[in-house]
mmCIF file of C-alpha atoms in Angstrom:
data_model
loop_
_atom_site.group_PDB
_atom_site.id
_atom_site.type_symbol
_atom_site.label_atom_id
_atom_site.label_comp_id
_atom_site.label_asym_id
_atom_site.label_seq_id
_atom_site.Cartn_x
_atom_site.Cartn_y
_atom_site.Cartn_z
ATOM 1 C CA UNK A 1 -43.772 -6.994 -38.764
ATOM 2 C CA UNK A 2 -40.219 -5.860 -39.535
ATOM 3 C CA UNK A 3 -41.284 -2.211 -39.129
ATOM 4 C CA UNK A 4 -42.533 -2.928 -35.570
ATOM 5 C CA UNK A 5 -39.237 -4.548 -34.619
ATOM 6 C CA UNK A 6 -37.267 -1.613 -36.030
ATOM 7 C CA UNK A 7 -39.338 0.842 -34.029
ATOM 8 C CA UNK A 8 -38.837 -1.189 -30.859
ATOM 9 C CA UNK A 9 -35.074 -1.304 -31.361
ATOM 10 C CA UNK A 10 -34.978 2.414 -32.112
ATOM 11 C CA UNK A 11 -37.010 3.134 -28.972
ATOM 12 C CA UNK A 12 -34.663 1.009 -26.859
ATOM 13 C CA UNK A 13 -31.539 2.580 -28.340
ATOM 14 C CA UNK A 14 -32.862 6.116 -27.856
ATOM 15 C CA UNK A 15 -33.838 5.323 -24.255
ATOM 16 C CA UNK A 16 -30.439 3.813 -23.517
ATOM 17 C CA UNK A 17 -28.580 6.746 -25.055
ATOM 18 C CA UNK A 18 -30.623 9.274 -23.089
ATOM 19 C CA UNK A 19 -30.030 7.298 -19.879
ATOM 20 C CA UNK A 20 -26.302 7.101 -20.557
ATOM 21 C CA UNK A 21 -26.001 10.830 -21.268
ATOM 22 C CA UNK A 22 -28.011 11.631 -18.124
ATOM 23 C CA UNK A 23 -25.725 9.438 -15.989
ATOM 24 C CA UNK A 24 -22.535 10.915 -17.442
ATOM 25 C CA UNK A 25 -23.756 14.486 -16.941
ATOM 26 C CA UNK A 26 -24.840 13.668 -13.388
ATOM 27 C CA UNK A 27 -21.502 12.104 -12.442
ATOM 28 C CA UNK A 28 -19.298 14.676 -14.181
ATOM 29 C CA UNK A 29 -21.171 17.583 -12.589
ATOM 30 C CA UNK A 30 -21.809 15.850 -9.239
ATOM 31 C CA UNK A 31 -20.253 18.630 -7.132
ATOM 32 C CA UNK A 32 -23.075 20.982 -8.135
ATOM 33 C CA UNK A 33 -25.775 18.334 -8.609
ATOM 34 C CA UNK A 34 -26.504 17.346 -5.026
ATOM 35 C CA UNK A 35 -27.254 19.139 -1.782
ATOM 36 C CA UNK A 36 -29.392 22.069 -0.689
ATOM 37 C CA UNK A 37 -28.900 24.268 -3.741
ATOM 38 C CA UNK A 38 -28.912 21.918 -6.677
ATOM 39 C CA UNK A 39 -28.028 22.657 -10.257
ATOM 40 C CA UNK A 40 -28.121 19.314 -12.029
ATOM 41 C CA UNK A 41 -27.008 19.902 -15.619
ATOM 42 C CA UNK A 42 -28.528 16.546 -16.620
ATOM 43 C CA UNK A 43 -31.985 17.948 -15.821
ATOM 44 C CA UNK A 44 -31.760 19.930 -19.068
ATOM 45 C CA UNK A 45 -32.509 16.582 -20.742
ATOM 46 C CA UNK A 46 -35.963 16.511 -19.152
ATOM 47 C CA UNK A 47 -37.113 18.466 -22.209
ATOM 48 C CA UNK A 48 -36.571 15.373 -24.390
ATOM 49 C CA UNK A 49 -40.021 13.788 -23.869
ATOM 50 C CA UNK A 50 -41.316 16.695 -25.966
ATOM 51 C CA UNK A 51 -39.530 14.957 -28.865
ATOM 52 C CA UNK A 52 -39.778 11.242 -28.133
ATOM 53 C CA UNK A 53 -41.547 8.908 -25.693
ATOM 54 C CA UNK A 54 -38.257 6.989 -25.461
ATOM 55 C CA UNK A 55 -37.033 9.780 -23.202
ATOM 56 C CA UNK A 56 -39.449 8.736 -20.452
ATOM 57 C CA UNK A 57 -37.726 5.454 -19.509
ATOM 58 C CA UNK A 58 -34.360 6.919 -20.527
ATOM 59 C CA UNK A 59 -34.618 9.780 -18.061
ATOM 60 C CA UNK A 60 -35.979 7.540 -15.308
ATOM 61 C CA UNK A 61 -33.225 4.942 -15.657
ATOM 62 C CA UNK A 62 -30.574 7.635 -16.092
ATOM 63 C CA UNK A 63 -31.679 9.412 -12.925
ATOM 64 C CA UNK A 64 -31.891 6.128 -11.018
ATOM 65 C CA UNK A 65 -28.372 5.063 -12.023
ATOM 66 C CA UNK A 66 -26.989 8.582 -11.579
ATOM 67 C CA UNK A 67 -28.384 8.764 -8.057
ATOM 68 C CA UNK A 68 -27.032 5.333 -7.173
ATOM 69 C CA UNK A 69 -23.553 6.045 -8.573
ATOM 70 C CA UNK A 70 -23.618 9.533 -7.062
ATOM 71 C CA UNK A 71 -23.980 8.080 -3.573
ATOM 72 C CA UNK A 72 -27.522 9.271 -2.880
ATOM 73 C CA UNK A 73 -29.437 7.748 0.010
ATOM 74 C CA UNK A 74 -32.272 5.321 -0.718
ATOM 75 C CA UNK A 75 -35.129 7.847 -0.291
ATOM 76 C CA UNK A 76 -33.348 10.174 -2.737
ATOM 77 C CA UNK A 77 -32.774 7.357 -5.208
ATOM 78 C CA UNK A 78 -36.460 6.421 -5.107
ATOM 79 C CA UNK A 79 -38.153 9.820 -4.767
ATOM 80 C CA UNK A 80 -35.713 11.644 -7.046
ATOM 81 C CA UNK A 81 -36.124 9.056 -9.773
ATOM 82 C CA UNK A 82 -39.906 9.107 -9.378
ATOM 83 C CA UNK A 83 -39.917 12.918 -9.623
ATOM 84 C CA UNK A 84 -37.965 12.657 -12.868
ATOM 85 C CA UNK A 85 -40.356 9.977 -14.134
ATOM 86 C CA UNK A 86 -43.411 12.099 -13.293
ATOM 87 C CA UNK A 87 -41.841 15.128 -14.924
ATOM 88 C CA UNK A 88 -41.015 13.131 -18.055
ATOM 89 C CA UNK A 89 -44.511 11.660 -18.363
ATOM 90 C CA UNK A 90 -46.205 15.034 -18.047
ATOM 91 C CA UNK A 91 -43.715 16.702 -20.394
ATOM 92 C CA UNK A 92 -44.620 14.045 -22.959
ATOM 93 C CA UNK A 93 -48.334 14.668 -22.379
ATOM 94 C CA UNK A 94 -47.816 18.415 -22.931
ATOM 95 C CA UNK A 95 -45.673 17.953 -26.061
ATOM 96 C CA UNK A 96 -48.351 19.187 -28.477
ATOM 97 C CA UNK A 97 -49.065 22.322 -26.510
ATOM 98 C CA UNK A 98 -46.790 25.328 -26.146
ATOM 99 C CA UNK A 99 -43.080 24.492 -26.019
ATOM 100 C CA UNK A 100 -42.870 26.772 -22.987
ATOM 101 C CA UNK A 101 -44.950 24.297 -20.962
ATOM 102 C CA UNK A 102 -42.509 21.430 -21.563
ATOM 103 C CA UNK A 103 -40.052 22.234 -18.744
ATOM 104 C CA UNK A 104 -42.784 22.881 -16.161
ATOM 105 C CA UNK A 105 -43.540 19.259 -15.116
ATOM 106 C CA UNK A 106 -39.977 18.384 -14.028
ATOM 107 C CA UNK A 107 -39.599 21.778 -12.364
ATOM 108 C CA UNK A 108 -42.808 21.268 -10.393
ATOM 109 C CA UNK A 109 -42.195 17.589 -9.558
ATOM 110 C CA UNK A 110 -38.699 18.210 -8.218
ATOM 111 C CA UNK A 111 -39.608 21.450 -6.449
ATOM 112 C CA UNK A 112 -42.419 19.723 -4.573
ATOM 113 C CA UNK A 113 -40.828 16.339 -3.808
ATOM 114 C CA UNK A 114 -37.074 16.834 -3.334
ATOM 115 C CA UNK A 115 -37.273 19.235 -0.341
ATOM 116 C CA UNK A 116 -38.916 16.459 1.685
ATOM 117 C CA UNK A 117 -36.005 14.148 0.841
ATOM 118 C CA UNK A 118 -33.546 16.859 1.859
ATOM 119 C CA UNK A 119 -35.395 17.518 5.113
ATOM 120 C CA UNK A 120 -36.260 13.990 6.240
ATOM 121 C CA UNK A 121 -33.600 11.958 4.426
ATOM 122 C CA UNK A 122 -30.512 14.146 4.562
ATOM 123 C CA UNK A 123 -31.610 15.966 7.734
ATOM 124 C CA UNK A 124 -31.182 19.413 6.172
ATOM 125 C CA UNK A 125 -33.442 21.026 8.715
ATOM 126 C CA UNK A 126 -34.207 24.258 6.921
ATOM 127 C CA UNK A 127 -37.887 25.096 6.451
ATOM 128 C CA UNK A 128 -39.400 23.058 3.616
ATOM 129 C CA UNK A 129 -40.802 26.151 1.847
ATOM 130 C CA UNK A 130 -37.273 27.602 1.778
ATOM 131 C CA UNK A 131 -35.941 24.330 0.403
ATOM 132 C CA UNK A 132 -38.685 24.383 -2.247
ATOM 133 C CA UNK A 133 -37.442 27.818 -3.232
ATOM 134 C CA UNK A 134 -33.803 26.738 -3.516
ATOM 135 C CA UNK A 135 -34.577 23.493 -5.350
ATOM 136 C CA UNK A 136 -37.026 25.374 -7.564
ATOM 137 C CA UNK A 137 -34.397 27.932 -8.533
ATOM 138 C CA UNK A 138 -31.999 25.156 -9.523
ATOM 139 C CA UNK A 139 -34.726 23.433 -11.518
ATOM 140 C CA UNK A 140 -35.700 26.633 -13.322
ATOM 141 C CA UNK A 141 -32.051 27.118 -14.276
ATOM 142 C CA UNK A 142 -31.457 23.531 -15.400
ATOM 143 C CA UNK A 143 -34.852 22.489 -16.816
ATOM 144 C CA UNK A 144 -36.189 25.881 -17.758
ATOM 145 C CA UNK A 145 -33.223 27.763 -19.138
ATOM 146 C CA UNK A 146 -30.794 24.987 -20.146
ATOM 147 C CA UNK A 147 -33.700 22.745 -21.148
ATOM 148 C CA UNK A 148 -35.080 25.375 -23.510
ATOM 149 C CA UNK A 149 -31.610 25.858 -25.003
ATOM 150 C CA UNK A 150 -31.501 22.095 -25.637
ATOM 151 C CA UNK A 151 -35.039 22.264 -27.057
ATOM 152 C CA UNK A 152 -34.118 25.072 -29.441
ATOM 153 C CA UNK A 153 -30.953 23.284 -30.579
ATOM 154 C CA UNK A 154 -32.725 19.968 -31.192
ATOM 155 C CA UNK A 155 -36.016 21.227 -32.602
ATOM 156 C CA UNK A 156 -34.493 22.015 -36.002
ATOM 157 C CA UNK A 157 -33.283 18.405 -36.365
ATOM 158 C CA UNK A 158 -36.031 16.568 -34.482
ATOM 159 C CA UNK A 159 -37.198 14.546 -37.487
ATOM 160 C CA UNK A 160 -33.670 13.288 -38.086
ATOM 161 C CA UNK A 161 -32.643 12.635 -34.475
ATOM 162 C CA UNK A 162 -35.921 11.382 -33.072
ATOM 163 C CA UNK A 163 -37.536 9.690 -36.032
ATOM 164 C CA UNK A 164 -40.108 7.199 -34.906
#
């Protein structure tokens, strides 16, 4: 019984820490995190569900709070947070496959969903396929490149940092 409680507390603490780091990174780097060409540094954390399921709610809550504090409009708060949640869930589901697949779910989720928010919510009336390209480039940079750097740095210590 005590073991179950310890795991639950650990899960909650890990989730909260991931959310807090996501929010801080989003706010600190806000000038390059929003708009047509996005490069959200916090998206590098979307690799974390490859290490722990606690990253799923952590990333979702972090994105939700980051979007709210960053002044995003309601559709962006909802759709952006849901894209992060979908990306996190599928990254977790792919965790036992190739590490190179881990950043793909958040890249795909954001590339597909966010251009519609930009077009219909923010009235950035550029063609949606073009917006998919620009959002996709930002996601590849943040999730793909920075995310894999985070993955490589954490993988050596995963049993210490993310013990279950």
